[in-house]
Amino acid sequence: MVVKRGTNDHEIIPMARHFKGSGIVLRFIEYMDVGATNGWRMDDVMPSAEVITRLQSEFSLVQLEPNSPGETARRWGYADASGAHNPAQGEIGVISSVTQAFCGDCNRARLSTEGQLYLCLFANQGYDLRSLLRGQASDDDLASAIGHIWSGRSDRYSELRAGLPSDTRSGGRRVEMSYIGG
Ligand code: SF4
């Protein structure tokens, strides 16, 4: 659930109620300035810390360890009466992509349908893999090219966001989420 203050934050607790104990992990993600067309404003962002506070007004939650390094969500489990995690009740996650950026652990790349490799959700250019494929590059060639591109990566937009001029943050030519599949 992308939480946007004043738009759907009243659904936080009903959504949690709906999925609690269902076996489905509900994740709440902060509203982000992806692309250049969603009219993002910091005022519309509800920090994950506030989401957790809201949830704690109704549920007893206990923080859980990450499943793996680089995991984007911080995990919280529903607790039983003793305060321990009750796995039968499941867990939720919060992704604090704006207020607690995790670029240092980011391990995601995205490939557009045109074969452009994007190294960051906020990138304004990709790296052309299509021409390698059309040029009959082998799997090893592709792996080597991707490794080379990735090892030169310095993307950390979310860590820099607050210090960027607002016209860079809200305008620009960043890739749209729909173009790279989310
Ligand atoms: S801003 Fe870019 S580098 Fe930082 S976590 Fe998001 S996708 Fe990764």
PDB file of N, CA, C and O in Angstrom, residues 21-50:
ATOM      1  N   GLY A  21      -3.228 -12.275   9.756  1.00  0.00           N
ATOM      2  CA  GLY A  21      -3.551 -13.695   9.863  1.00  0.00           C
ATOM      3  C   GLY A  21      -3.909 -14.348   8.538  1.00  0.00           C
ATOM      4  O   GLY A  21      -4.269 -15.523   8.498  1.00  0.00           O
ATOM      5  N   SER A  22      -3.807 -13.618   7.438  1.00  0.00           N
ATOM      6  CA  SER A  22      -4.211 -14.164   6.133  1.00  0.00           C
ATOM      7  C   SER A  22      -3.083 -14.920   5.437  1.00  0.00           C
ATOM      8  O   SER A  22      -3.307 -15.592   4.437  1.00  0.00           O
ATOM      9  N   GLY A  23      -1.865 -14.765   5.942  1.00  0.00           N
ATOM     10  CA  GLY A  23      -0.715 -15.355   5.244  1.00  0.00           C
ATOM     11  C   GLY A  23      -0.114 -14.408   4.221  1.00  0.00           C
ATOM     12  O   GLY A  23       0.906 -14.713   3.609  1.00  0.00           O
ATOM     13  N   ILE A  24      -0.755 -13.275   4.015  1.00  0.00           N
ATOM     14  CA  ILE A  24      -0.233 -12.277   3.069  1.00  0.00           C
ATOM     15  C   ILE A  24       0.432 -11.157   3.858  1.00  0.00           C
ATOM     16  O   ILE A  24      -0.151 -10.629   4.816  1.00  0.00           O
ATOM     17  N   VAL A  25       1.667 -10.834   3.487  1.00  0.00           N
ATOM     18  CA  VAL A  25       2.400  -9.776   4.179  1.00  0.00           C
ATOM     19  C   VAL A  25       2.068  -8.437   3.524  1.00  0.00           C
ATOM     20  O   VAL A  25       2.387  -8.212   2.348  1.00  0.00           O
ATOM     21  N   LEU A  26       1.422  -7.576   4.281  1.00  0.00           N
ATOM     22  CA  LEU A  26       1.077  -6.238   3.795  1.00  0.00           C
ATOM     23  C   LEU A  26       2.262  -5.312   4.046  1.00  0.00           C
ATOM     24  O   LEU A  26       2.813  -5.269   5.149  1.00  0.00           O
ATOM     25  N   ARG A  27       2.636  -4.572   3.026  1.00  0.00           N
ATOM     26  CA  ARG A  27       3.727  -3.612   3.186  1.00  0.00           C
ATOM     27  C   ARG A  27       3.216  -2.208   2.894  1.00  0.00           C
ATOM     28  O   ARG A  27       2.475  -1.997   1.932  1.00  0.00           O
ATOM     29  N   PHE A  28       3.638  -1.285   3.732  1.00  0.00           N
ATOM     30  CA  PHE A  28       3.286   0.121   3.570  1.00  0.00           C
ATOM     31  C   PHE A  28       4.527   0.850   3.075  1.00  0.00           C
ATOM     32  O   PHE A  28       5.570   0.827   3.727  1.00  0.00           O
ATOM     33  N   ILE A  29       4.397   1.509   1.935  1.00  0.00           N
ATOM     34  CA  ILE A  29       5.551   2.215   1.383  1.00  0.00           C
ATOM     35  C   ILE A  29       5.269   3.707   1.338  1.00  0.00           C
ATOM     36  O   ILE A  29       4.144   4.133   1.041  1.00  0.00           O
ATOM     37  N   GLU A  30       6.279   4.478   1.654  1.00  0.00           N
ATOM     38  CA  GLU A  30       6.135   5.934   1.603  1.00  0.00           C
ATOM     39  C   GLU A  30       5.957   6.389   0.155  1.00  0.00           C
ATOM     40  O   GLU A  30       6.584   5.848  -0.766  1.00  0.00           O
ATOM     41  N   TYR A  31       5.123   7.380   0.006  1.00  0.00           N
ATOM     42  CA  TYR A  31       4.827   7.964  -1.320  1.00  0.00           C
ATOM     43  C   TYR A  31       6.101   8.626  -1.859  1.00  0.00           C
ATOM     44  O   TYR A  31       6.699   9.460  -1.190  1.00  0.00           O
ATOM     45  N   MET A  32       6.491   8.238  -3.076  1.00  0.00           N
ATOM     46  CA  MET A  32       7.770   8.699  -3.624  1.00  0.00           C
ATOM     47  C   MET A  32       7.589   9.562  -4.866  1.00  0.00           C
ATOM     48  O   MET A  32       6.588   9.471  -5.561  1.00  0.00           O
ATOM     49  N   ASP A  33       8.637  10.313  -5.156  1.00  0.00           N
ATOM     50  CA  ASP A  33       8.663  11.212  -6.311  1.00  0.00           C
ATOM     51  C   ASP A  33       9.224  10.520  -7.542  1.00  0.00           C
ATOM     52  O   ASP A  33      10.077  11.057  -8.237  1.00  0.00           O
ATOM     53  N   VAL A  34       8.750   9.309  -7.798  1.00  0.00           N
ATOM     54  CA  VAL A  34       9.218   8.609  -8.998  1.00  0.00           C
ATOM     55  C   VAL A  34       8.659   9.287 -10.247  1.00  0.00           C
ATOM     56  O   VAL A  34       7.555   9.808 -10.234  1.00  0.00           O
ATOM     57  N   GLY A  35       9.432   9.255 -11.317  1.00  0.00           N
ATOM     58  CA  GLY A  35       9.001   9.898 -12.548  1.00  0.00           C
ATOM     59  C   GLY A  35       8.884  11.403 -12.369  1.00  0.00           C
ATOM     60  O   GLY A  35       9.419  11.989 -11.427  1.00  0.00           O
ATOM     61  N   ALA A  36       8.173  12.003 -13.294  1.00  0.00           N
ATOM     62  CA  ALA A  36       8.053  13.470 -13.254  1.00  0.00           C
ATOM     63  C   ALA A  36       6.604  13.905 -13.387  1.00  0.00           C
ATOM     64  O   ALA A  36       6.320  15.058 -13.644  1.00  0.00           O
ATOM     65  N   THR A  37       5.674  12.950 -13.173  1.00  0.00           N
ATOM     66  CA  THR A  37       4.280  13.288 -13.492  1.00  0.00           C
ATOM     67  C   THR A  37       3.313  13.093 -12.330  1.00  0.00           C
ATOM     68  O   THR A  37       2.110  13.256 -12.505  1.00  0.00           O
ATOM     69  N   ASN A  38       3.796  12.702 -11.158  1.00  0.00           N
ATOM     70  CA  ASN A  38       2.819  12.411 -10.101  1.00  0.00           C
ATOM     71  C   ASN A  38       2.592  13.585  -9.140  1.00  0.00           C
ATOM     72  O   ASN A  38       1.864  13.442  -8.163  1.00  0.00           O
ATOM     73  N   GLY A  39       3.179  14.731  -9.435  1.00  0.00           N
ATOM     74  CA  GLY A  39       2.894  15.915  -8.622  1.00  0.00           C
ATOM     75  C   GLY A  39       3.304  15.760  -7.170  1.00  0.00           C
ATOM     76  O   GLY A  39       2.695  16.349  -6.266  1.00  0.00           O
ATOM     77  N   TRP A  40       4.362  15.019  -6.931  1.00  0.00           N
ATOM     78  CA  TRP A  40       4.803  14.695  -5.567  1.00  0.00           C
ATOM     79  C   TRP A  40       5.122  15.944  -4.760  1.00  0.00           C
ATOM     80  O   TRP A  40       5.706  16.902  -5.281  1.00  0.00           O
ATOM     81  N   ARG A  41       4.711  15.916  -3.502  1.00  0.00           N
ATOM     82  CA  ARG A  41       5.095  16.959  -2.538  1.00  0.00           C
ATOM     83  C   ARG A  41       5.454  16.266  -1.229  1.00  0.00           C
ATOM     84  O   ARG A  41       4.775  15.311  -0.829  1.00  0.00           O
ATOM     85  N   MET A  42       6.474  16.769  -0.572  1.00  0.00           N
ATOM     86  CA  MET A  42       6.877  16.161   0.700  1.00  0.00           C
ATOM     87  C   MET A  42       5.723  16.172   1.702  1.00  0.00           C
ATOM     88  O   MET A  42       5.592  15.248   2.513  1.00  0.00           O
ATOM     89  N   ASP A  43       4.864  17.189   1.617  1.00  0.00           N
ATOM     90  CA  ASP A  43       3.737  17.268   2.556  1.00  0.00           C
ATOM     91  C   ASP A  43       2.795  16.071   2.428  1.00  0.00           C
ATOM     92  O   ASP A  43       2.024  15.779   3.344  1.00  0.00           O
ATOM     93  N   ASP A  44       2.823  15.410   1.276  1.00  0.00           N
ATOM     94  CA  ASP A  44       1.928  14.267   1.064  1.00  0.00           C
ATOM     95  C   ASP A  44       2.510  12.954   1.594  1.00  0.00           C
ATOM     96  O   ASP A  44       1.856  11.914   1.544  1.00  0.00           O
ATOM     97  N   VAL A  45       3.762  13.008   2.035  1.00  0.00           N
ATOM     98  CA  VAL A  45       4.423  11.788   2.503  1.00  0.00           C
ATOM     99  C   VAL A  45       4.058  11.539   3.965  1.00  0.00           C
ATOM    100  O   VAL A  45       4.209  12.426   4.807  1.00  0.00           O
ATOM    101  N   MET A  46       3.569  10.350   4.252  1.00  0.00           N
ATOM    102  CA  MET A  46       3.400   9.963   5.652  1.00  0.00           C
ATOM    103  C   MET A  46       4.565   9.058   6.022  1.00  0.00           C
ATOM    104  O   MET A  46       4.690   7.942   5.481  1.00  0.00           O
ATOM    105  N   PRO A  47       5.436   9.516   6.932  1.00  0.00           N
ATOM    106  CA  PRO A  47       6.600   8.698   7.284  1.00  0.00           C
ATOM    107  C   PRO A  47       6.190   7.338   7.868  1.00  0.00           C
ATOM    108  O   PRO A  47       5.174   7.242   8.562  1.00  0.00           O
ATOM    109  N   SER A  48       6.994   6.339   7.601  1.00  0.00           N
ATOM    110  CA  SER A  48       6.708   5.002   8.127  1.00  0.00           C
ATOM    111  C   SER A  48       6.567   5.006   9.644  1.00  0.00           C
ATOM    112  O   SER A  48       5.774   4.244  10.205  1.00  0.00           O
ATOM    113  N   ALA A  49       7.349   5.862  10.314  1.00  0.00           N
ATOM    114  CA  ALA A  49       7.266   5.910  11.779  1.00  0.00           C
ATOM    115  C   ALA A  49       5.848   6.275  12.213  1.00  0.00           C
ATOM    116  O   ALA A  49       5.330   5.760  13.218  1.00  0.00           O
ATOM    117  N   GLU A  50       5.198   7.127  11.439  1.00  0.00           N
ATOM    118  CA  GLU A  50       3.829   7.520  11.776  1.00  0.00           C
ATOM    119  C   GLU A  50       2.852   6.380  11.461  1.00  0.00           C
ATOM    120  O   GLU A  50       1.870   6.177  12.186  1.00  0.00           O
TER     121      GLU A  50
END
